[in-house]
């Protein structure tokens, strides 16, 4: 059976990128590798919409988040964590593990954190050294208003740290314009690569904080080491050379398409996916949905685990379920990276078939037709889908 | 021109492992991935010669070293660092960055740290929480006597942390028998994989220390998270799934050959390589040479950088030069992982050709003949070379 990976990370990797991974390993302390690192750093700046340095770390996304936090906020200092789900909680748990004084600004699952909550927290905690936010809360499918947070934080001495792991390269994200001081993403989502690399952009404001500090209680995650090594074209530690080479292939693909065009494409796909899901009498879970994934509630009387298992076993479609308290209650369908409109159409078709089998009240064809209608409206002029 | 990578990391990756990297990416929160993680953990235990858990981290080797140190030694505590070169210095710099009180026991480059120096340090510093050592000092080609260190440290409350990144899977290393509490290795050396994974084995003595402590000032590198996740078959953070799958392929290769047979094979190759190098009127740099690489001085009057450039440009052979103060003064020829006796013979042949060109006094054929003689003696009975 044909297999289709549609989880919000890892996402499918294009064949040309996979083949790059199969090429022989090369030495990293060499002219060609320095050239490559220069090229991907430039491509990452394009992707991040930033003039700032973007460090490439060999680590999961969480490693990038730890690098951003450990490099800039000393133990005991205060941070404001905006929490709209499991990944906001990741910032909070990370900050606590690092011995920081955490102010948690939380909302119920399914909601975004309103900027006015952040404004209030900043007013109450003018001594906060950093604000930790999440672009797309992958656990719930919610998108937070990073641009609004950026305006608020830029007016204070605090730094804005954003986890854009599940979104950057798919969802609009303007690092410099939105005043994001440390923007963290990972390889295995919109960047169309296997997991293993994390990327962190660093603003001048953040470098100033780091350079004024005695030093980070970290070594591998001390971002200054990446800056110093990049100054001579190098990586401070042996990088995952195969993944860095593959990164170049994937980033070239995004650059060729144009990042704004990619954002628009996924906005269209996401709108169509939401229409399709709702036409199947399913309730959307996210109140402020992200363009990178669609999350819906599993209908009453249907076991979410059985639903996902049938999708996988009968139709080869791998969606993700809910995590922790949301286990069995929601499903999550990714549309980012190497997943296009027709892949989403396929997933909706299979989903409808399984829902019908399981006795859910849905008109056969309603989901795919609604998806198609929205897509057709948005592509009146010829555009990539 | 045919290219041959013979640097002490990254090392060449077998074709079957490269092809595994080109297979589609799969979801990590799944039954098949849990099975895979169980299998590679078992294979790693075999490789490490340990009954202890071996954690798989997505990081460079230095990340594994930081995990070992940050998880077990609290800020301000004392550690003894045995320093015989750049990688011993890595332990020292890491410990300082983590705010530890470092006792440095150093020897000149080219020498191993004598166990009596450690005995003396342990006597003078009975409050040391850990001893940090290096199995193979890749910067100089020296092998340290980890078994002797283990006997000394086991008699104290301190933990023995070993960087075996450039050696484990090639050089004899018996984690449990030698009383290594935290043994750290990486994917890109004897394990025949691209860089990107680090592995850390943890003894009961080390878990007791961690469980008695308040917690590590780390999150991604807190080894307890790996233990807790592995208890349910999982990885705590999105792992580099492609590399983990490739790891299974490479480890199966080592298991099929047998780890003792691998150790013996590289002992034979190393002895032959040393004979070959000396027969070319070159001086060995390491006084206690490791089986994973051969390091020799660049002869007087020859520019080491030119030598290495010619080897690469004219013959496609990539060796490594010296680092830092040893730049231009030594060259380093790896024999580990997917490099066999005939590859080393090839490198010696090319090296001799370049040395002749550059006016070095060497009898044509002397190096390869000496290599061959030692190899022939050691394979009187049919054995793998």
XYZ file of C-alpha atoms in Angstrom:
770
model
C 0.000 0.000 0.000
C 1.175 3.521 -0.732
C 2.213 5.240 2.528
C 1.576 8.927 3.156
C 3.129 10.625 6.182
C 0.939 13.578 7.192
C 1.964 14.129 10.800
C 3.078 17.578 11.936
C 6.698 16.402 12.139
C 8.434 14.539 10.809
C 6.967 15.427 7.435
C 7.778 13.781 4.074
C 11.163 14.536 2.548
C 11.431 15.174 -1.229
C 13.195 12.427 -3.179
C 15.994 14.767 -4.295
C 16.739 15.578 -0.635
C 16.673 11.890 0.341
C 19.137 11.090 -2.413
C 21.465 13.818 -1.170
C 21.477 12.007 2.194
C 22.713 8.866 0.452
C 25.789 10.597 -0.959
C 29.171 9.838 0.641
C 30.044 11.692 3.819
C 32.613 14.458 3.448
C 35.023 16.165 5.824
C 33.649 19.266 7.560
C 36.902 21.162 8.108
C 37.272 21.909 4.413
C 36.744 24.669 1.892
C 33.713 23.029 0.252
C 31.954 22.527 3.577
C 32.623 26.138 4.601
C 31.111 27.243 1.269
C 28.084 25.070 1.939
C 27.639 26.445 5.449
C 27.806 29.971 4.044
C 25.184 29.150 1.431
C 22.712 27.517 3.840
C 23.183 30.320 6.363
C 22.277 32.801 3.644
C 19.280 30.674 2.608
C 18.172 30.425 6.233
C 18.324 34.207 6.574
C 16.060 34.443 3.527
C 13.686 31.902 5.050
C 13.675 33.596 8.473
C 13.273 37.053 6.880
C 16.233 38.282 8.845
C 19.549 40.033 8.459
C 20.727 38.348 11.644
C 23.011 35.368 11.949
C 21.207 32.024 11.954
C 23.061 29.286 13.833
C 22.719 25.652 12.721
C 22.816 23.194 15.621
C 22.912 19.407 15.534
C 19.975 18.782 17.868
C 16.211 18.324 18.043
C 14.126 21.501 18.107
C 14.107 21.439 21.901
C 17.887 21.730 21.795
C 17.495 24.949 19.814
C 15.016 26.254 22.378
C 17.441 25.444 25.189
C 20.254 27.206 23.305
C 18.109 30.346 22.956
C 17.146 30.375 26.630
C 20.371 29.177 28.243
C 22.459 31.607 26.188
C 20.459 34.693 27.130
C 18.796 34.290 30.532
C 20.899 33.660 33.657
C 19.717 31.267 36.385
C 17.309 32.910 38.801
C 16.141 35.554 36.322
C 12.511 35.984 35.394
C 10.915 34.840 32.145
C 7.338 35.097 30.926
C 6.141 31.908 29.207
C 3.064 32.133 26.989
C 1.402 28.736 27.171
C -1.328 27.576 24.787
C -0.478 23.876 24.792
C 2.211 21.253 25.088
C 4.870 23.258 23.245
C 4.274 26.358 25.336
C 4.634 23.990 28.288
C 7.941 22.870 26.798
C 9.251 26.453 27.170
C 7.973 26.510 30.749
C 9.525 23.141 31.686
C 12.762 24.102 30.017
C 12.895 27.423 31.894
C 12.217 25.673 35.193
C 14.923 23.066 34.539
C 17.370 25.921 33.916
C 16.478 27.400 37.295
C 14.599 30.417 35.976
C 11.785 32.241 37.728
C 8.834 31.445 35.462
C 5.736 33.607 35.039
C 3.242 31.424 33.203
C 0.583 33.075 31.066
C -1.683 30.220 30.051
C -4.918 29.835 28.108
C -7.113 26.745 27.670
C -6.134 24.307 24.913
C -7.515 25.415 21.574
C -7.050 29.143 22.215
C -4.209 31.498 21.341
C -2.636 33.704 24.000
C -4.165 37.180 23.520
C -1.517 39.922 23.206
C -3.272 41.861 25.995
C -2.361 39.039 28.407
C 1.263 39.545 27.510
C 0.923 43.331 27.890
C -0.450 42.795 31.378
C 2.312 40.345 32.302
C 4.977 42.769 31.070
C 3.380 45.549 33.152
C 3.350 43.347 36.271
C 6.854 41.986 35.631
C 9.025 44.784 34.256
C 12.051 42.773 35.439
C 11.344 39.903 33.015
C 14.446 39.121 30.969
C 12.630 37.232 28.257
C 9.268 36.287 26.810
C 8.921 32.783 25.411
C 6.257 32.256 22.764
C 5.168 29.669 20.215
C 4.347 30.534 16.602
C 2.228 27.441 15.930
C 1.108 25.402 18.904
C 1.269 22.060 17.126
C -0.516 20.319 19.986
C -3.734 22.210 19.298
C -3.273 23.688 15.801
C -3.353 27.251 17.114
C -1.354 30.165 15.718
C -0.244 32.898 18.096
C 0.079 36.547 17.102
C 3.850 36.866 17.207
C 3.828 40.253 15.433
C 1.715 41.707 18.253
C 3.924 40.140 20.924
C 6.944 41.586 19.139
C 5.630 45.132 19.307
C 5.025 44.780 23.046
C 8.350 43.143 23.891
C 10.423 45.475 21.695
C 9.353 48.372 23.947
C 10.950 46.651 26.968
C 14.456 45.403 27.779
C 13.182 41.800 27.538
C 14.031 39.502 24.639
C 11.391 37.742 22.558
C 12.129 34.032 22.082
C 9.921 32.237 19.588
C 9.536 28.530 18.971
C 8.600 28.499 15.301
C 9.601 24.849 14.891
C 6.268 23.822 13.497
C 5.610 26.661 11.149
C 8.580 28.612 9.886
C 8.831 28.059 6.155
C 5.076 27.538 5.856
C 3.350 30.072 8.102
C 4.172 33.759 7.661
C 6.960 34.636 10.058
C 9.009 37.827 9.725
C 11.842 37.638 12.219
C 13.197 41.171 11.919
C 9.949 43.041 11.155
C 8.233 41.303 14.082
C 11.109 41.983 16.505
C 11.859 38.329 17.245
C 15.170 38.246 19.111
C 15.720 34.508 19.057
C 13.754 32.517 16.529
C 14.078 28.741 16.782
C 13.068 26.214 14.173
C 13.801 22.594 13.304
C 14.565 20.588 10.196
C 11.712 18.091 10.224
C 8.671 20.290 9.548
C 8.296 22.874 6.781
C 11.982 22.520 5.832
C 11.396 19.062 4.327
C 14.248 17.281 6.058
C 14.597 14.453 8.551
C 14.865 15.525 12.211
C 18.349 16.315 13.511
C 19.018 20.015 12.929
C 17.820 23.072 14.841
C 18.234 26.679 13.685
C 18.348 29.784 15.861
C 18.430 33.377 14.633
C 19.863 35.951 17.025
C 19.185 39.714 17.051
C 21.668 42.434 17.966
C 19.668 43.048 21.132
C 20.206 39.407 22.102
C 23.945 39.481 21.300
C 24.276 42.570 23.491
C 22.668 40.704 26.377
C 24.957 37.718 25.827
C 28.095 39.803 25.506
C 27.299 41.720 28.695
C 26.800 38.473 30.640
C 29.529 36.448 32.317
C 28.674 33.445 30.191
C 26.071 30.774 29.748
C 25.962 27.744 32.061
C 26.152 25.725 28.868
C 28.763 24.761 26.336
C 27.194 22.968 23.392
C 24.208 25.325 23.543
C 26.151 28.559 24.067
C 25.228 30.463 20.903
C 28.355 32.616 21.089
C 30.381 29.551 20.084
C 28.345 29.316 16.877
C 28.888 32.999 16.108
C 32.631 32.756 16.745
C 32.993 29.632 14.602
C 30.867 31.074 11.769
C 33.154 34.116 11.723
C 35.798 31.803 10.233
C 33.220 29.860 8.211
C 33.106 26.911 10.591
C 30.756 25.036 12.852
C 31.935 24.828 16.493
C 31.217 21.094 16.754
C 31.224 18.328 14.141
C 27.947 19.070 12.350
C 25.558 16.503 10.891
C 27.180 17.003 7.473
C 24.692 14.876 5.530
C 21.745 16.799 6.929
C 23.420 20.147 6.230
C 23.967 19.126 2.611
C 20.357 17.976 2.358
C 19.284 21.283 3.902
C 20.802 23.104 0.964
C 18.648 21.065 -1.426
C 15.446 21.743 0.494
C 16.143 25.435 0.987
C 16.872 25.862 -2.730
C 13.402 24.466 -3.376
C 11.792 27.046 -1.070
C 13.850 29.895 -2.506
C 12.881 28.921 -6.043
C 9.218 29.026 -5.099
C 9.576 32.235 -3.070
C 8.762 32.376 0.629
C 5.751 34.704 0.230
C 4.304 32.369 -2.414
C 4.789 29.444 -0.019
C 2.973 31.299 2.771
C 0.073 32.088 0.406
C -0.068 28.520 -0.847
C -0.441 27.098 2.643
C -2.985 29.744 3.606
C -5.120 28.520 0.671
C -4.592 24.856 1.528
C -5.385 25.467 5.192
C -8.597 27.339 4.357
C -9.676 24.504 2.065
C -8.760 21.865 4.673
C -10.840 23.611 7.316
C -13.804 23.800 4.917
C -13.400 20.106 4.076
C -13.233 19.024 7.691
C -16.269 21.095 8.659
C -18.252 19.760 5.685
C -17.718 16.307 7.201
C -19.522 17.487 10.329
C -16.335 17.731 12.312
C -15.560 20.533 14.726
C -12.315 22.450 14.379
C -10.309 22.458 17.591
C -8.197 25.592 17.146
C -9.898 28.932 17.591
C -7.076 30.717 15.771
C -5.922 28.039 13.348
C -2.397 27.870 11.960
C -1.713 27.381 8.252
C 0.595 24.423 8.934
C -1.915 21.927 10.280
C -5.628 21.363 10.789
C -6.807 19.978 14.093
C -10.339 18.704 14.614
C -12.232 17.025 17.427
C -12.991 13.324 17.089
C -16.807 13.154 17.043
C -18.738 11.836 20.060
C -19.039 8.067 20.046
C -15.974 7.487 17.887
C -12.710 6.218 19.324
C -9.936 8.482 18.050
C -7.283 5.801 18.312
C -9.344 3.387 16.218
C -9.946 6.147 13.671
C -6.216 6.839 13.255
C -5.345 3.148 13.194
C -7.866 2.456 10.437
C -6.593 5.403 8.407
C -3.104 3.973 8.635
C -3.858 0.280 8.220
C -6.527 0.548 5.515
C -5.366 3.563 3.567
C -1.697 4.152 4.468
C -2.439 7.672 5.745
C -0.520 8.575 8.898
C -2.109 11.437 10.844
C -1.200 12.377 14.426
C -3.535 12.087 17.376
C -3.749 14.234 20.459
C -1.061 14.191 23.121
C -1.412 13.914 26.909
C -4.938 14.999 27.925
C -5.999 15.321 24.280
C -5.148 11.679 23.467
C -8.010 10.091 21.500
C -9.948 13.376 21.424
C -8.469 15.157 18.414
C -6.624 14.351 15.217
C -3.998 16.495 13.571
C -3.479 16.722 9.826
C -0.307 18.481 8.680
C -0.001 20.604 5.585
C 3.505 21.934 5.389
C 6.779 21.180 3.682
C 6.433 18.526 1.041
C 2.659 18.106 1.559
C 0.575 19.848 -1.102
C -3.126 20.443 -1.730
C -3.657 17.123 -3.488
C -2.114 15.247 -0.574
C -4.576 16.953 1.757
C -7.427 16.090 -0.600
C -6.287 12.471 -0.424
C -6.246 12.530 3.355
C -9.744 14.025 3.492
C -10.991 11.334 1.125
C -9.592 8.548 3.303
C -10.828 10.250 6.459
C -14.338 10.423 5.046
C -14.250 6.735 4.137
C -13.211 5.742 7.643
C -15.742 8.084 9.278
C -18.498 6.547 7.137
C -17.401 3.051 8.149
C -17.450 4.066 11.788
C -21.002 5.358 11.542
C -20.350 9.080 11.558
C -23.033 11.177 9.909
C -21.388 12.490 6.766
C -22.575 12.896 3.170
C -20.165 10.953 0.914
C -18.100 13.471 -1.062
C -19.033 16.429 1.122
C -15.512 16.855 2.510
C -13.587 16.642 -0.744
C -16.137 18.816 -2.561
C -15.935 21.564 0.050
C -12.137 21.375 -0.053
C -12.215 21.623 -3.840
C -14.612 24.583 -3.872
C -12.420 26.674 -1.583
C -9.341 25.696 -3.519
C -11.002 26.619 -6.838
C -12.033 30.019 -5.524
C -8.543 30.793 -4.339
C -6.876 29.750 -7.568
C -8.944 31.842 -9.971
C -5.592 33.000 -11.270
C -3.102 30.160 -11.975
C -1.092 29.574 -8.811
C 0.758 26.715 -7.175
C -1.400 24.474 -5.028
C 39.239 10.752 -9.353
C 38.256 8.202 -6.733
C 37.904 9.910 -3.351
C 38.923 8.251 -0.101
C 37.989 9.814 3.234
C 40.527 8.733 5.857
C 40.130 11.413 8.505
C 39.474 10.414 12.115
C 35.853 11.541 11.832
C 33.778 11.684 9.830
C 34.781 8.322 8.405
C 33.342 6.638 5.298
C 29.835 5.219 5.565
C 29.044 1.817 3.976
C 26.796 1.965 0.910
C 24.051 -0.072 2.600
C 23.939 2.470 5.440
C 23.862 5.407 3.003
C 20.943 3.842 1.173
C 19.057 3.439 4.445
C 19.418 7.211 4.878
C 17.693 7.714 1.530
C 14.591 5.788 2.607
C 11.434 7.811 3.406
C 11.213 9.390 6.844
C 8.855 7.674 9.284
C 6.972 8.794 12.379
C 8.838 8.296 15.638
C 5.867 7.878 17.983
C 4.987 4.487 16.549
C 5.355 0.784 17.272
C 7.945 0.175 14.547
C 10.147 3.030 15.760
C 9.938 1.802 19.368
C 11.013 -1.651 18.160
C 13.911 -0.077 16.301
C 15.002 1.931 19.347
C 14.917 -1.247 21.439
C 17.033 -3.090 18.885
C 19.683 -0.393 18.553
C 19.841 0.061 22.325
C 20.520 -3.663 22.651
C 23.141 -3.491 19.883
C 24.765 -0.494 21.569
C 24.974 -2.410 24.849
C 26.746 -5.175 22.954
C 29.116 -2.649 21.405
C 29.791 -0.878 24.719
C 30.226 -4.225 26.549
C 27.702 -3.113 29.127
C 24.513 -4.197 30.810
C 23.701 -0.535 31.435
C 21.270 1.617 29.552
C 22.773 3.449 26.576
C 21.008 6.702 25.711
C 20.887 7.885 22.093
C 21.042 11.671 21.752
C 20.629 13.799 18.655
C 23.840 15.826 19.020
C 27.526 15.940 18.171
C 29.834 13.984 20.461
C 30.445 17.090 22.564
C 26.713 17.130 23.320
C 27.067 13.614 24.730
C 30.009 14.740 26.871
C 27.984 17.679 28.174
C 25.067 15.351 28.979
C 27.376 13.074 30.983
C 28.887 15.950 32.936
C 25.851 18.204 33.396
C 23.679 15.287 34.515
C 26.032 14.096 37.230
C 28.160 16.957 38.577
C 26.511 20.013 40.164
C 27.898 23.518 39.612
C 30.774 24.322 41.939
C 31.743 20.686 42.491
C 35.215 19.410 41.760
C 36.223 17.317 38.738
C 39.578 15.917 37.714
C 40.245 16.287 33.980
C 42.954 14.138 32.424
C 44.346 16.122 29.522
C 46.583 14.661 26.816
C 45.457 16.883 23.962
C 42.654 18.840 22.411
C 39.914 16.405 23.405
C 41.049 16.243 27.007
C 40.967 20.036 26.813
C 37.374 19.745 25.556
C 36.429 18.068 28.878
C 38.252 20.833 30.765
C 36.595 23.660 28.806
C 33.219 22.005 29.137
C 33.634 21.599 32.896
C 34.678 25.240 33.257
C 31.701 26.428 31.190
C 29.414 24.457 33.511
C 30.918 26.271 36.508
C 32.826 23.291 37.900
C 36.007 23.415 39.943
C 38.509 21.834 37.562
C 41.659 19.980 38.590
C 43.655 19.579 35.400
C 46.114 16.690 35.123
C 47.937 17.349 31.873
C 50.801 15.755 29.973
C 52.655 17.021 26.896
C 51.067 16.297 23.501
C 52.016 12.844 22.291
C 51.950 11.222 25.735
C 49.220 9.348 27.579
C 48.237 10.350 31.116
C 49.949 7.823 33.427
C 47.519 6.170 35.872
C 49.820 7.176 38.761
C 49.095 10.844 37.990
C 45.392 10.090 38.456
C 46.094 8.164 41.672
C 47.947 11.188 43.015
C 45.156 13.579 41.970
C 42.529 11.375 43.649
C 44.661 11.329 46.823
C 44.989 15.127 46.815
C 41.317 15.680 45.890
C 39.194 13.101 47.702
C 36.226 15.452 47.207
C 36.321 15.111 43.399
C 32.906 14.148 42.068
C 34.127 12.918 38.728
C 37.151 12.041 36.634
C 36.998 12.911 32.944
C 39.160 10.876 30.604
C 39.659 10.236 26.907
C 39.979 6.746 25.424
C 41.721 7.854 22.219
C 43.122 11.352 22.085
C 42.417 11.878 18.402
C 44.471 15.080 18.345
C 47.696 13.145 18.995
C 46.812 9.514 18.277
C 47.397 8.474 21.888
C 45.436 5.811 23.762
C 44.938 6.226 27.488
C 44.753 3.331 29.932
C 41.075 3.508 30.819
C 41.096 0.093 32.551
C 43.722 1.362 35.001
C 41.823 4.623 35.589
C 38.678 2.565 36.226
C 40.302 0.527 38.985
C 41.439 3.712 40.725
C 38.155 5.611 40.391
C 35.962 2.641 41.351
C 37.575 2.674 44.792
C 36.336 6.252 45.363
C 32.905 7.915 45.347
C 33.834 9.723 42.105
C 32.381 8.782 38.735
C 34.522 7.914 35.719
C 33.428 9.755 32.560
C 35.078 8.606 29.356
C 35.064 10.235 25.943
C 35.432 7.214 23.696
C 34.107 9.084 20.657
C 37.090 8.300 18.519
C 37.597 4.703 19.404
C 34.627 2.772 20.711
C 33.748 0.094 18.182
C 37.365 -0.131 17.014
C 39.612 0.082 20.075
C 39.048 -2.367 22.948
C 36.733 -0.733 25.441
C 34.913 -2.695 28.146
C 32.498 -0.351 29.838
C 31.403 -2.546 32.743
C 34.626 -4.493 33.318
C 36.627 -1.261 33.309
C 34.200 0.523 35.668
C 33.298 3.316 33.260
C 30.310 5.128 34.745
C 29.458 7.313 31.767
C 30.867 6.279 28.431
C 30.278 8.704 25.570
C 30.678 7.989 21.890
C 29.538 9.447 18.581
C 28.136 8.149 15.305
C 30.765 9.405 12.872
C 33.814 7.344 13.801
C 33.977 3.572 14.257
C 30.176 3.298 13.999
C 30.248 4.044 10.251
C 27.552 6.713 10.240
C 27.371 10.395 9.414
C 27.748 12.752 12.401
C 24.560 13.600 14.298
C 24.121 11.045 17.073
C 25.838 10.715 20.451
C 25.545 7.725 22.778
C 26.011 7.679 26.548
C 26.023 4.597 28.765
C 25.182 5.150 32.432
C 26.159 2.930 35.385
C 24.063 2.263 38.483
C 26.560 4.324 40.477
C 25.889 7.271 38.154
C 22.091 6.875 38.331
C 22.342 6.871 42.137
C 24.223 10.163 42.019
C 21.637 11.653 39.629
C 18.672 10.405 41.617
C 20.083 11.802 44.871
C 20.618 15.232 43.267
C 18.037 17.977 42.978
C 18.315 17.933 39.194
C 20.601 18.943 36.401
C 20.841 22.569 35.223
C 19.980 21.171 31.823
C 16.951 19.901 30.000
C 17.904 18.428 26.646
C 21.065 16.953 28.173
C 19.486 15.639 31.387
C 20.063 11.901 30.998
C 17.168 11.035 33.310
C 14.780 12.170 30.573
C 16.272 9.553 28.242
C 15.922 6.823 30.885
C 12.316 7.775 31.615
C 11.383 7.888 27.940
C 13.152 4.604 27.171
C 11.134 2.950 29.944
C 8.130 3.314 27.621
C 10.197 2.593 24.519
C 10.443 6.228 23.471
C 12.944 8.982 22.880
C 12.324 12.136 24.957
C 12.769 14.467 21.969
C 12.149 13.962 18.248
C 15.156 11.828 17.336
C 17.097 11.956 14.071
C 15.011 9.008 12.792
C 17.005 8.492 9.578
C 20.266 8.275 11.476
C 18.780 5.893 14.052
C 17.614 3.590 11.262
C 21.036 3.778 9.641
C 22.585 3.028 13.018
C 20.790 -0.298 13.055
C 22.386 -1.199 9.722
C 25.895 -0.290 10.865
C 25.566 -1.985 14.241
C 24.329 -5.185 12.590
C 27.527 -5.172 10.571
C 29.684 -4.927 13.705
C 27.672 -7.602 15.512
C 27.990 -9.965 12.567
C 31.763 -9.551 12.629
C 31.986 -9.742 16.429
C 33.355 -6.895 18.515
C 36.438 -8.793 19.730
C 37.268 -9.693 16.121
C 36.914 -6.006 15.189
C 39.288 -4.977 17.973
C 41.839 -7.565 16.839
C 41.502 -6.530 13.216
C 42.295 -2.901 13.983
C 45.162 -3.847 16.288
C 46.707 -5.679 13.297
C 46.026 -2.807 10.913
C 47.430 -0.255 13.365
C 50.614 -2.275 13.901
C 51.077 -2.570 10.130
C 50.364 1.155 9.628
C 52.972 2.116 12.211
C 55.533 -0.155 10.542
C 54.698 1.334 7.148
C 55.012 4.909 8.342
C 58.316 4.250 10.105
C 59.683 2.475 7.027
C 59.108 5.748 5.177
C 61.474 7.447 7.632
C 58.650 9.164 9.443
C 58.498 9.530 13.193
C 55.391 8.390 15.062
C 53.909 11.137 17.200
C 52.026 9.102 19.807
C 54.060 7.399 22.497
C 51.133 5.080 23.335
C 49.403 4.784 19.982
C 45.709 4.026 19.608
C 44.429 1.355 17.206
C 42.021 3.811 15.551
C 44.505 6.170 13.917
C 48.183 6.631 13.173
C 49.729 10.024 13.740
C 53.187 10.914 12.461
C 55.337 14.020 12.406
C 55.722 15.846 9.125
C 59.477 15.616 8.353
C 61.726 18.669 8.692
C 61.702 20.834 5.579
C 58.306 19.656 4.364
C 55.208 21.816 4.659
C 52.476 19.684 6.221
C 49.683 21.650 4.599
C 51.190 21.198 1.143
C 51.617 17.481 1.842
C 47.955 17.039 2.742
C 46.782 19.207 -0.150
C 48.774 17.181 -2.653
C 47.466 13.900 -1.236
C 43.950 15.189 -1.730
C 44.330 16.954 -5.072
C 46.583 14.397 -6.794
C 45.362 11.145 -5.285
C 41.953 11.816 -3.723
C 43.161 10.749 -0.270
C 41.833 12.924 2.543
C 43.918 12.724 5.710
C 43.661 15.131 8.642
C 46.370 17.517 9.723
C 47.226 18.729 13.189
C 44.975 21.129 15.072
C 45.875 24.318 16.937
C 49.590 24.247 17.859
C 50.121 21.030 15.884
C 48.880 22.566 12.614
C 51.248 21.667 9.783
C 53.415 19.556 12.080
C 51.641 16.197 12.040
C 49.268 14.220 9.869
C 46.587 11.836 11.070
C 45.537 8.703 9.192
C 42.378 7.001 10.469
C 41.779 3.271 10.481
C 38.399 2.616 11.994
C 34.855 1.950 10.900
C 34.597 1.309 7.202
C 38.346 1.698 6.578
C 40.137 -1.635 6.154
C 43.736 -2.792 5.725
C 43.725 -2.312 1.953
C 42.479 1.257 2.334
C 45.403 1.975 4.662
C 47.785 0.333 2.187
C 46.399 2.677 -0.472
C 46.930 5.714 1.736
C 50.519 4.685 2.471
C 51.173 4.243 -1.243
C 49.885 7.734 -2.031
C 51.724 9.201 0.939
C 54.989 7.681 -0.270
C 54.453 9.099 -3.769
C 53.883 12.591 -2.416
C 56.821 12.361 -0.002
C 59.085 11.315 -2.863
C 57.874 14.246 -4.950
C 58.551 16.603 -2.082
C 62.129 15.378 -1.721
C 61.776 13.287 1.396
C 64.355 10.527 1.737
C 62.347 7.327 1.287
C 62.995 4.108 -0.621
C 60.139 3.575 -3.117
C 58.014 0.686 -1.876
C 59.504 0.647 1.620
C 56.277 1.789 3.299
C 53.855 -0.571 1.589
C 56.280 -3.508 1.905
C 56.695 -2.975 5.640
C 52.933 -2.658 6.023
C 52.434 -5.869 4.065
C 55.046 -7.799 6.084
C 53.421 -6.999 9.403
C 49.987 -7.757 7.986
C 51.186 -11.106 6.605
C 52.696 -12.114 9.944
C 49.497 -11.303 11.773
C 47.258 -13.201 9.352
C 49.094 -16.532 9.351
C 45.672 -18.006 9.997
C 42.932 -16.670 7.679
C 41.346 -13.655 9.343
C 39.568 -10.530 8.285
C 41.815 -7.654 7.334
